[in-house]
PDB file of C-alpha atoms in Angstrom:
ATOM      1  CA  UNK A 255     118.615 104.874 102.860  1.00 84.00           C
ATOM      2  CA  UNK A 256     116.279 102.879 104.713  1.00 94.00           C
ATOM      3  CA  UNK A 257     114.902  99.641 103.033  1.00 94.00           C
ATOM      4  CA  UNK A 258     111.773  98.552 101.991  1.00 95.00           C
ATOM      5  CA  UNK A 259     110.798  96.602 105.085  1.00 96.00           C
ATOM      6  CA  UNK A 260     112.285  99.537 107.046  1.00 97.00           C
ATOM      7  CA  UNK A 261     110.096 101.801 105.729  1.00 97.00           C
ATOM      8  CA  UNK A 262     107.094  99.589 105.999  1.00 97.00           C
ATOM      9  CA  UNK A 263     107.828  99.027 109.812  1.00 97.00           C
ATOM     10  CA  UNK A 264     107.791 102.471 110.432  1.00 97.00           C
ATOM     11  CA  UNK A 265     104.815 103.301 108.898  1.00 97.00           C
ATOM     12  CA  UNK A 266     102.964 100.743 110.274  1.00 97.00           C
ATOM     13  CA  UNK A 267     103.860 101.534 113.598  1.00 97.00           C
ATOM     14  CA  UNK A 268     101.047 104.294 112.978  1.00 97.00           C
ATOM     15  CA  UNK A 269      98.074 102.426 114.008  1.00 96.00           C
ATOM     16  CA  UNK A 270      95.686 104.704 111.808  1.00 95.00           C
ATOM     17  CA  UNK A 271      97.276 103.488 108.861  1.00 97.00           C
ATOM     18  CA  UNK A 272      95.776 100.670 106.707  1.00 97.00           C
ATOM     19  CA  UNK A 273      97.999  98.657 104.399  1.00 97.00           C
ATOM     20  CA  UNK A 274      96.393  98.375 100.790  1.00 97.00           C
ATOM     21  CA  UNK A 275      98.636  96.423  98.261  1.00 96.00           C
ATOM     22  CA  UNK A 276      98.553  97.335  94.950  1.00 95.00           C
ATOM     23  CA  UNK A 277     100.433  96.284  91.481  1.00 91.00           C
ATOM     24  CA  UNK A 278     104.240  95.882  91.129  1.00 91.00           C
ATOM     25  CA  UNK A 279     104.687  94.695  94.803  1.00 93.00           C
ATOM     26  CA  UNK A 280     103.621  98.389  95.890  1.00 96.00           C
ATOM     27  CA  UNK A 281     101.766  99.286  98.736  1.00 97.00           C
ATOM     28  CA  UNK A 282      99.798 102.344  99.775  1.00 97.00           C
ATOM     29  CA  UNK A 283      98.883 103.292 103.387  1.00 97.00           C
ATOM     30  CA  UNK A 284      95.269 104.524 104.111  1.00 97.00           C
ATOM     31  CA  UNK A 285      94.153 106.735 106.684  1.00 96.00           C
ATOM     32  CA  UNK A 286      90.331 105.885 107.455  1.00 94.00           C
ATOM     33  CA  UNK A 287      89.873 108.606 109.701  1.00 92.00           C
ATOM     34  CA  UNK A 288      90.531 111.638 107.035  1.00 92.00           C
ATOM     35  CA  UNK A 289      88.536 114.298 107.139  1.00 89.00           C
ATOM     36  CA  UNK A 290      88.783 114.292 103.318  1.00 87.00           C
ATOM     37  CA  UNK A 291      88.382 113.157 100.292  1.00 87.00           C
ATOM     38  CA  UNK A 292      91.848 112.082 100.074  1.00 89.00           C
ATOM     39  CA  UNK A 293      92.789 109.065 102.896  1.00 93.00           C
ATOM     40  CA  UNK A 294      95.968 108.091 101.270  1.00 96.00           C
ATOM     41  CA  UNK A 295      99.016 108.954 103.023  1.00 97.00           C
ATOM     42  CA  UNK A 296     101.726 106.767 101.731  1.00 97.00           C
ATOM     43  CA  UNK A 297     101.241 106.259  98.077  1.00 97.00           C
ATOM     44  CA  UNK A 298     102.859 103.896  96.207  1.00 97.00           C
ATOM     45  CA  UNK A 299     105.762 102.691  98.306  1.00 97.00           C
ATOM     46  CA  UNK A 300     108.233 100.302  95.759  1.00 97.00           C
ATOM     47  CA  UNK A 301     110.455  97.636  96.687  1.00 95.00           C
ATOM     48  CA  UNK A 302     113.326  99.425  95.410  1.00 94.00           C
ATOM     49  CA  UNK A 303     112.563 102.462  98.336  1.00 90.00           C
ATOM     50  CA  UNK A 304     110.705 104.367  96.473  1.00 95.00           C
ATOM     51  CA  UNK A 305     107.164 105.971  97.547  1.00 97.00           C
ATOM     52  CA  UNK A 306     105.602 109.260  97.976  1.00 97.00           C
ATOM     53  CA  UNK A 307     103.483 110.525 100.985  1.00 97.00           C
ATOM     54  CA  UNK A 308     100.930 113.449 100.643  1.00 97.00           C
ATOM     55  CA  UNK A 309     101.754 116.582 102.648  1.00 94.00           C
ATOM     56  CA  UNK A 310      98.676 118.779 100.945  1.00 90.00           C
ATOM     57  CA  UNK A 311      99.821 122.404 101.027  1.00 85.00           C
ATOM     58  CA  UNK A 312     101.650 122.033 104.099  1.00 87.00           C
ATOM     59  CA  UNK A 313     104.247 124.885 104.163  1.00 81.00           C
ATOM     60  CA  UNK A 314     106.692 122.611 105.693  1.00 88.00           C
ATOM     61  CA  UNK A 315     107.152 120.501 102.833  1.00 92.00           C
ATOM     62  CA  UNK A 316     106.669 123.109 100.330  1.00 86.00           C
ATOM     63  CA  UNK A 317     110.172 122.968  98.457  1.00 88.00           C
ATOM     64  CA  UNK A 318     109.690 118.515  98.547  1.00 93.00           C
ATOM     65  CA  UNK A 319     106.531 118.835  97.691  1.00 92.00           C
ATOM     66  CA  UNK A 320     105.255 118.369  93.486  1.00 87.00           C
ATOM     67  CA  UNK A 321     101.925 120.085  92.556  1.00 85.00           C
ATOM     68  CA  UNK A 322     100.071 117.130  93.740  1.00 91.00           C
ATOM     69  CA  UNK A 323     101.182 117.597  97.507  1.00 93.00           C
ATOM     70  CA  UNK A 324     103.225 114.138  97.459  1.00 96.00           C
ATOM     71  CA  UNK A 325     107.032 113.973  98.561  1.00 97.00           C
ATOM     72  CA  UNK A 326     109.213 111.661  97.348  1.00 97.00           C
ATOM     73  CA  UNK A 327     110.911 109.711 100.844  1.00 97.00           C
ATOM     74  CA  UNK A 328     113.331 107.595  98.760  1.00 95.00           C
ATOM     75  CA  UNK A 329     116.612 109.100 100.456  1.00 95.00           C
ATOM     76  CA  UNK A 330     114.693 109.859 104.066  1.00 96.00           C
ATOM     77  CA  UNK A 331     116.167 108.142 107.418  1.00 96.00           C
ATOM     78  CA  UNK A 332     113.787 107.016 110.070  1.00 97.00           C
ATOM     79  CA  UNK A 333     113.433 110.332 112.067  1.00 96.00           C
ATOM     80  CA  UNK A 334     112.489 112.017 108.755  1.00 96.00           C
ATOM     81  CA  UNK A 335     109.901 109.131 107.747  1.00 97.00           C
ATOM     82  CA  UNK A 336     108.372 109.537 110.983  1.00 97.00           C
ATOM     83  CA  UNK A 337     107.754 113.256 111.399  1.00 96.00           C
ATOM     84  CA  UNK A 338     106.137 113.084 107.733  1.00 97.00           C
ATOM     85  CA  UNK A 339     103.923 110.496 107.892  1.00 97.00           C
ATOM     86  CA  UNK A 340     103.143 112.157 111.533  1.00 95.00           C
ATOM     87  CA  UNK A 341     102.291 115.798 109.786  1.00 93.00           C
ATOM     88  CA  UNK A 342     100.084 113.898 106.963  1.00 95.00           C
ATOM     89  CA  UNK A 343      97.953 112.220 108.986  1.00 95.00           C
ATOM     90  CA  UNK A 344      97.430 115.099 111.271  1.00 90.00           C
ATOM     91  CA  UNK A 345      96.776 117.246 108.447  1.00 90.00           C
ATOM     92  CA  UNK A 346      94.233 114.781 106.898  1.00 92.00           C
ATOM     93  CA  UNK A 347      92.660 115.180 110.414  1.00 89.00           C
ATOM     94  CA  UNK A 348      92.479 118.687 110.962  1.00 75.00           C
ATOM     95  CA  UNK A 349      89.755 120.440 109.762  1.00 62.00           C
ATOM     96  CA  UNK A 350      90.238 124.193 108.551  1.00 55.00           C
ATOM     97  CA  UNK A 351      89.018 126.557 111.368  1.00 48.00           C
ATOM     98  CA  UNK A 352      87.280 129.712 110.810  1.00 51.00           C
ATOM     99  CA  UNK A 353      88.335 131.334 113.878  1.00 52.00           C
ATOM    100  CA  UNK A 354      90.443 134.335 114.386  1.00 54.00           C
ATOM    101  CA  UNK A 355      93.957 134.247 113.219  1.00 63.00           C
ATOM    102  CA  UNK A 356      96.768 134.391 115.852  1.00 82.00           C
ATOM    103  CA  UNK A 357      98.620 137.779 115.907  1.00 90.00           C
ATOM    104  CA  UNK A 358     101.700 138.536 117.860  1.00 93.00           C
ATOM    105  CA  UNK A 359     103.422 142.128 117.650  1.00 95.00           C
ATOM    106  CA  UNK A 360     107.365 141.779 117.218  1.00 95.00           C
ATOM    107  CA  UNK A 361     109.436 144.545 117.813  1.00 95.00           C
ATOM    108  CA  UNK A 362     113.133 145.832 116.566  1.00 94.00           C
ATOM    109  CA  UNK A 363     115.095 148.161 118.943  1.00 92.00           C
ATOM    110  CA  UNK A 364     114.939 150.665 116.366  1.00 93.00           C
ATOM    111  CA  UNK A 365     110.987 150.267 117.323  1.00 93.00           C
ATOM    112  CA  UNK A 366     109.943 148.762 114.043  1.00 95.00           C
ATOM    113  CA  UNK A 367     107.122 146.886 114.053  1.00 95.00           C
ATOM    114  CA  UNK A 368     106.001 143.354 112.505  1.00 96.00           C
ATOM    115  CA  UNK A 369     103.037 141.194 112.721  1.00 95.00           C
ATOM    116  CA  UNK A 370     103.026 137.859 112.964  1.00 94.00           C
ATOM    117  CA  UNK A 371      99.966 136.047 112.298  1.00 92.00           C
ATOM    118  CA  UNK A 372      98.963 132.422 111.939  1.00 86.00           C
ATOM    119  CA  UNK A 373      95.924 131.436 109.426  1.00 78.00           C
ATOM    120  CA  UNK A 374      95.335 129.087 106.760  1.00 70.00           C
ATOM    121  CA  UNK A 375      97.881 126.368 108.164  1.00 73.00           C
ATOM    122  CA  UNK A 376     101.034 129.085 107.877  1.00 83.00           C
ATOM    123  CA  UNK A 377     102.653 131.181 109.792  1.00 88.00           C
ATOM    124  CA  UNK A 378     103.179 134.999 108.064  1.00 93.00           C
ATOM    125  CA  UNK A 379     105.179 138.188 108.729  1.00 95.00           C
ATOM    126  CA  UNK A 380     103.556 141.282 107.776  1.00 95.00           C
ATOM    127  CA  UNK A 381     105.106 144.957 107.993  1.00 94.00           C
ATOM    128  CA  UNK A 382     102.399 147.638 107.900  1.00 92.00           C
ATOM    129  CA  UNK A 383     100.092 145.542 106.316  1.00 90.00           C
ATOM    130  CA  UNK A 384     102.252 143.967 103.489  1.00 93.00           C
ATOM    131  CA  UNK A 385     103.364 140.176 103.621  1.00 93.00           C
ATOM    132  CA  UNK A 386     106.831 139.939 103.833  1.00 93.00           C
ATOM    133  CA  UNK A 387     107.401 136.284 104.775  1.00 93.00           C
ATOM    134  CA  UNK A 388     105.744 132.896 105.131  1.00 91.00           C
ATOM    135  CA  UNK A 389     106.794 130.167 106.783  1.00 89.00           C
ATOM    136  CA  UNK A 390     105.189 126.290 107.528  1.00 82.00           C
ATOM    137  CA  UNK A 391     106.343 126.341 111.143  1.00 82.00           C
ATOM    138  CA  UNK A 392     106.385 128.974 114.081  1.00 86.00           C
ATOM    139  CA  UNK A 393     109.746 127.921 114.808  1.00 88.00           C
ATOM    140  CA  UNK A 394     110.908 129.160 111.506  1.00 89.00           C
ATOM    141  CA  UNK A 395     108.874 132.574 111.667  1.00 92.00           C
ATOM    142  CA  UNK A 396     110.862 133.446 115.135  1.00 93.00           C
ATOM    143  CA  UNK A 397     114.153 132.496 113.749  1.00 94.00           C
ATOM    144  CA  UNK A 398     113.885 134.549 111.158  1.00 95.00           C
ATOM    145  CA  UNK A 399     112.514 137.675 113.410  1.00 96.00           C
ATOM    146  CA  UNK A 400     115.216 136.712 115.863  1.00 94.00           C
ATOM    147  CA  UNK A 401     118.012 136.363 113.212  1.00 94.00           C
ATOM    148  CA  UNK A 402     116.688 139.803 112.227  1.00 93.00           C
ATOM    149  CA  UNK A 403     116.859 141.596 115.827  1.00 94.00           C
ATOM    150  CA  UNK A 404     113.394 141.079 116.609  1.00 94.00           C
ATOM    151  CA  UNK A 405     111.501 140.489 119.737  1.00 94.00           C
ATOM    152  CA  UNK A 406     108.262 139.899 121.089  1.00 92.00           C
ATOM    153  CA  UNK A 407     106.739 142.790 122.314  1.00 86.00           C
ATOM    154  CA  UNK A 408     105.170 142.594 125.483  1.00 71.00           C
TER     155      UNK A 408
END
């Protein structure tokens, strides 16, 4: 487990970040540029390792995550620290697009067909119409259609 000067290295090697201190010898990390209501990331980062950082309704996170879209980064190593504070900010900094979803046909060699199609920030497999699967990541929508005998169709 990192410590708490660890932790508050890392995060301030974001440069969007803004350190706020608050009571108990917490901190909480700020992102100005936040398309939203909401600007901060880290919340409430304790002395004893503690602290949460807001994810939203990212997919990715969705198992960490409590209703309030914060994870708890107690037990994370540096790598970990770094990819979520990375994914917060550029989700406080995307704005939700309108446009067309992306759709990709996937086939089996049996010839069954799947959809996959990315809106509303995941990543979904649907089989004549009906969802079967959501995922956060891309990555983890092909493994699964991979793992499954799937390919792209061309």
């Amino acid at each position: 487990m990192l410590t708490f000067e660890q932790k508050q290295e890392i995060i301030e090697s974001f440069p969007q970040l803004t350190k706020k201190e608050i009571s108990l010898k917490r901190v909480n990390y700020h992102f100005e540029g936040s398309l939203y209501e909401k600007t901060i990331v880290v919340e409430k980062l304790h002395p004893n390792g503690n602290g949460f950082v807001f994810v939203g309704d990212l997919l990715k996170y969705e198992k960490e995550a409590g209703d309030n879209g914060l994870v708890n980064i107690r037990d994370y190593d540096e790598e970990a620290l770094r990819e979520i504070v990375r994914d917060a900010i550029d989700y406080l900094s995307e704005e939700e697009v309108e446009d067309l979803p992306i759709i990709e046909t996937w086939v089996s060699r049996e010839g069954t067909e799947l959809n996959l199609e990315f809106n509303d920030r995941s990543w979904n497999i649907y089989h004549q119409g009906n969802l079967e699967e959501t995922f956060g990541t891309r990555e983890d929508a092909v493994a699964y259609l991979r793992e499954d005998g799937f390919r792209l169709s061309k």
